[in-house]
Amino acid sequence: MWAVELLDLEPDDHVLEVGCGHGVAVTLVCERLDGGRITAIDRSPTMVRMATRRNAEHVARGTAVIRVGALADADLGDERFDKVFAVHVGAFTRPDAPELAIVRRHLAPGGRLHLVYHPPMSRTAHEVADGLTATLPAQGFAITKRVVRDLASGTAVGIVATAEGSVP
């Protein structure tokens, strides 16, 4: 999955996935971790059950934690994440998204936000990328990478950003 490749994971990374769906990315992330952990959230109890079932071994080992809830309502306590990612989560495209402030609070120093979208029409991919590169800086993020890639299934957009003022 291209979204997971874009993360450039380190074995000990602490990762947050917003909108985990069936848990496919959770599986792929866990396969790359050794000492790290992923916390995955989704608003749908059905999706969380499916993701938990799919990743039962990773959950049992403590490599994966999967929770029901929206990011805006999630209790992440004092957790800090090296990487936060979301695939097709519309909340991050809104200029006033409270989710972006939550991500900023929970990014570890030098941590990165990864947003991936696969618009239904290739010609809108650049529009999505343009919107994100305008929205994120307005919310305190610095864009470090912008990728528009043609995949077999169409054109995808990947944006990587750090919280402004964050140091590794």
Short mmCIF file of C-alpha atoms in Angstrom, two decimals:
data_model
loop_
_atom_site.label_atom_id
_atom_site.label_comp_id
_atom_site.label_asym_id
_atom_site.label_seq_id
_atom_site.Cartn_x
_atom_site.Cartn_y
_atom_site.Cartn_z
CA MET A 1 0.00 0.00 0.00
CA TRP A 2 1.50 3.26 -1.17
CA ALA A 3 0.28 5.20 1.90
CA VAL A 4 2.32 2.98 4.23
CA GLU A 5 5.40 3.22 1.98
CA LEU A 6 5.14 7.02 2.18
CA LEU A 7 5.45 6.82 6.00
CA ASP A 8 9.12 5.78 5.78
CA LEU A 9 8.72 3.90 9.06
CA GLU A 10 11.45 3.27 11.60
CA PRO A 11 11.12 0.04 13.64
CA ASP A 12 10.54 1.89 16.91
CA ASP A 13 8.07 4.50 15.59
CA HIS A 14 4.91 5.30 17.47
CA VAL A 15 2.21 5.77 14.85
CA LEU A 16 -1.36 7.07 14.88
CA GLU A 17 -3.72 6.14 12.07
CA VAL A 18 -6.89 8.20 11.82
CA GLY A 19 -9.68 6.27 10.10
CA CYS A 20 -8.29 2.73 10.10
CA GLY A 21 -11.21 1.08 8.31
CA HIS A 22 -10.69 -2.68 7.94
CA GLY A 23 -7.17 -2.46 9.38
CA VAL A 24 -5.15 -3.21 6.25
CA ALA A 25 -2.67 -0.41 6.94
CA VAL A 26 -2.45 -1.48 10.60
CA THR A 27 -1.24 -4.88 9.44
CA LEU A 28 1.32 -3.39 7.06
CA VAL A 29 2.61 -0.97 9.68
CA CYS A 30 2.91 -3.68 12.34
CA GLU A 31 4.95 -5.84 9.95
CA ARG A 32 7.51 -3.02 9.83
CA LEU A 33 7.68 -2.29 13.56
CA ASP A 34 10.09 -3.75 16.09
CA GLY A 35 9.64 -1.99 19.40
CA GLY A 36 7.20 0.55 17.98
CA ARG A 37 3.42 0.66 18.17
CA ILE A 38 0.44 1.83 16.18
CA THR A 39 -2.71 3.32 17.65
CA ALA A 40 -5.54 3.20 15.14
CA ILE A 41 -8.91 4.89 15.51
CA ASP A 42 -12.08 4.81 13.48
CA ARG A 43 -15.53 6.26 14.10
CA SER A 44 -17.24 3.04 13.05
CA PRO A 45 -17.56 0.29 15.66
CA THR A 46 -18.00 -2.19 12.79
CA MET A 47 -14.69 -1.15 11.19
CA VAL A 48 -12.91 -1.30 14.55
CA ARG A 49 -14.22 -4.84 15.15
CA MET A 50 -13.01 -5.89 11.69
CA ALA A 51 -9.61 -4.20 12.14
CA THR A 52 -9.21 -5.78 15.58
CA ARG A 53 -10.08 -9.22 14.26
CA ARG A 54 -7.72 -8.84 11.31
CA ASN A 55 -4.90 -7.72 13.64
CA ALA A 56 -5.64 -9.91 16.67
CA GLU A 57 -2.03 -11.12 16.86
CA HIS A 58 -0.64 -7.58 16.79
CA VAL A 59 -3.17 -6.42 19.39
CA ALA A 60 -2.29 -9.37 21.66
CA ARG A 61 1.43 -8.52 21.39
CA GLY A 62 0.75 -4.85 22.16
CA THR A 63 2.04 -3.66 18.80
CA ALA A 64 -1.42 -2.40 17.83
CA VAL A 65 -4.09 -0.60 19.80
CA ILE A 66 -7.38 -0.11 17.95
CA ARG A 67 -10.09 2.17 19.32
CA VAL A 68 -13.54 3.41 18.36
CA GLY A 69 -13.88 7.15 18.07
CA ALA A 70 -13.37 10.27 16.07
CA LEU A 71 -10.04 12.05 16.44
CA ALA A 72 -11.82 15.14 17.75
CA ASP A 73 -13.22 13.04 20.63
CA ALA A 74 -10.32 10.65 21.21
CA ASP A 75 -8.59 10.62 24.58
CA LEU A 76 -4.94 10.30 23.59
CA GLY A 77 -3.70 11.49 26.98
CA ASP A 78 -0.04 12.48 26.82
CA GLU A 79 0.77 10.17 23.91
CA ARG A 80 3.16 11.49 21.30
CA PHE A 81 3.47 10.03 17.83
CA ASP A 82 6.36 10.03 15.40
CA LYS A 83 3.99 9.63 12.48
CA VAL A 84 0.29 10.42 12.16
CA PHE A 85 -1.46 9.37 8.97
CA ALA A 86 -4.86 9.30 7.39
CA VAL A 87 -6.12 7.97 4.08
CA HIS A 88 -9.23 9.61 2.62
CA VAL A 89 -10.18 11.46 5.83
CA GLY A 90 -12.10 14.52 4.71
CA ALA A 91 -11.77 16.36 8.02
CA PHE A 92 -8.16 17.27 7.22
CA THR A 93 -9.20 19.12 4.06
CA ARG A 94 -11.25 21.70 5.98
CA PRO A 95 -9.39 24.97 6.71
CA ASP A 96 -10.81 25.11 10.25
CA ALA A 97 -10.35 21.41 11.08
CA PRO A 98 -9.92 20.98 14.86
CA GLU A 99 -8.27 17.64 14.06
CA LEU A 100 -5.18 19.48 12.84
CA ALA A 101 -4.70 21.15 16.24
CA ILE A 102 -5.07 17.75 17.90
CA VAL A 103 -2.43 16.27 15.62
CA ARG A 104 -0.06 19.17 16.37
CA ARG A 105 -0.44 18.56 20.12
CA HIS A 106 0.29 14.85 19.78
CA LEU A 107 3.19 14.91 17.34
CA ALA A 108 6.53 14.07 18.90
CA PRO A 109 9.33 16.57 18.24
CA GLY A 110 10.24 16.11 14.59
CA GLY A 111 7.08 14.04 14.03
CA ARG A 112 5.29 14.07 10.69
CA LEU A 113 1.70 14.20 9.47
CA HIS A 114 0.99 12.12 6.34
CA LEU A 115 -2.24 12.67 4.42
CA VAL A 116 -3.15 10.50 1.44
CA TYR A 117 -6.06 10.95 -0.92
CA HIS A 118 -7.05 9.03 -4.01
CA PRO A 119 -9.64 11.27 -5.66
CA PRO A 120 -12.14 9.50 -7.92
CA MET A 121 -11.03 11.57 -10.90
CA SER A 122 -7.33 12.05 -11.64
CA ARG A 123 -7.80 15.66 -12.65
CA THR A 124 -8.91 16.53 -9.11
CA ALA A 125 -5.72 15.15 -7.54
CA HIS A 126 -3.83 18.39 -8.10
CA GLU A 127 -6.77 20.36 -6.71
CA VAL A 128 -6.70 18.26 -3.53
CA ALA A 129 -2.93 18.74 -3.24
CA ASP A 130 -3.29 22.50 -3.77
CA GLY A 131 -5.99 22.71 -1.11
CA LEU A 132 -3.91 20.84 1.44
CA THR A 133 -0.78 22.87 0.75
CA ALA A 134 -2.85 25.98 1.51
CA THR A 135 -4.74 24.61 4.53
CA LEU A 136 -1.89 22.99 6.45
CA PRO A 137 0.40 26.05 6.73
CA ALA A 138 -2.58 28.10 7.93
CA GLN A 139 -2.93 25.55 10.75
CA GLY A 140 0.72 25.61 11.83
CA PHE A 141 2.23 22.92 9.61
CA ALA A 142 5.14 23.13 7.21
CA ILE A 143 4.83 21.02 4.05
CA THR A 144 7.93 18.85 3.62
CA LYS A 145 6.77 16.70 0.72
CA ARG A 146 4.04 16.84 -1.89
CA VAL A 147 3.63 13.81 -4.13
CA VAL A 148 1.10 13.28 -6.90
CA ARG A 149 1.57 9.76 -8.18
CA ASP A 150 -0.12 7.78 -10.91
CA LEU A 151 -1.06 4.36 -9.59
CA ALA A 152 -2.75 1.49 -11.40
CA SER A 153 -6.03 2.56 -9.78
CA GLY A 154 -5.66 6.26 -10.65
CA THR A 155 -3.84 9.32 -9.38
CA ALA A 156 -3.08 9.62 -5.66
CA VAL A 157 -1.93 12.56 -3.56
CA GLY A 158 0.43 12.35 -0.60
CA ILE A 159 1.26 15.30 1.61
CA VAL A 160 3.84 15.15 4.41
CA ALA A 161 4.06 17.96 6.94
CA THR A 162 5.69 18.78 10.26
CA ALA A 163 4.39 21.04 12.99
CA GLU A 164 6.05 24.44 12.57
CA GLY A 165 8.71 24.96 15.19
CA SER A 166 9.06 21.21 15.74
CA VAL A 167 12.62 20.00 15.97
CA PRO A 168 13.80 16.41 15.59
#
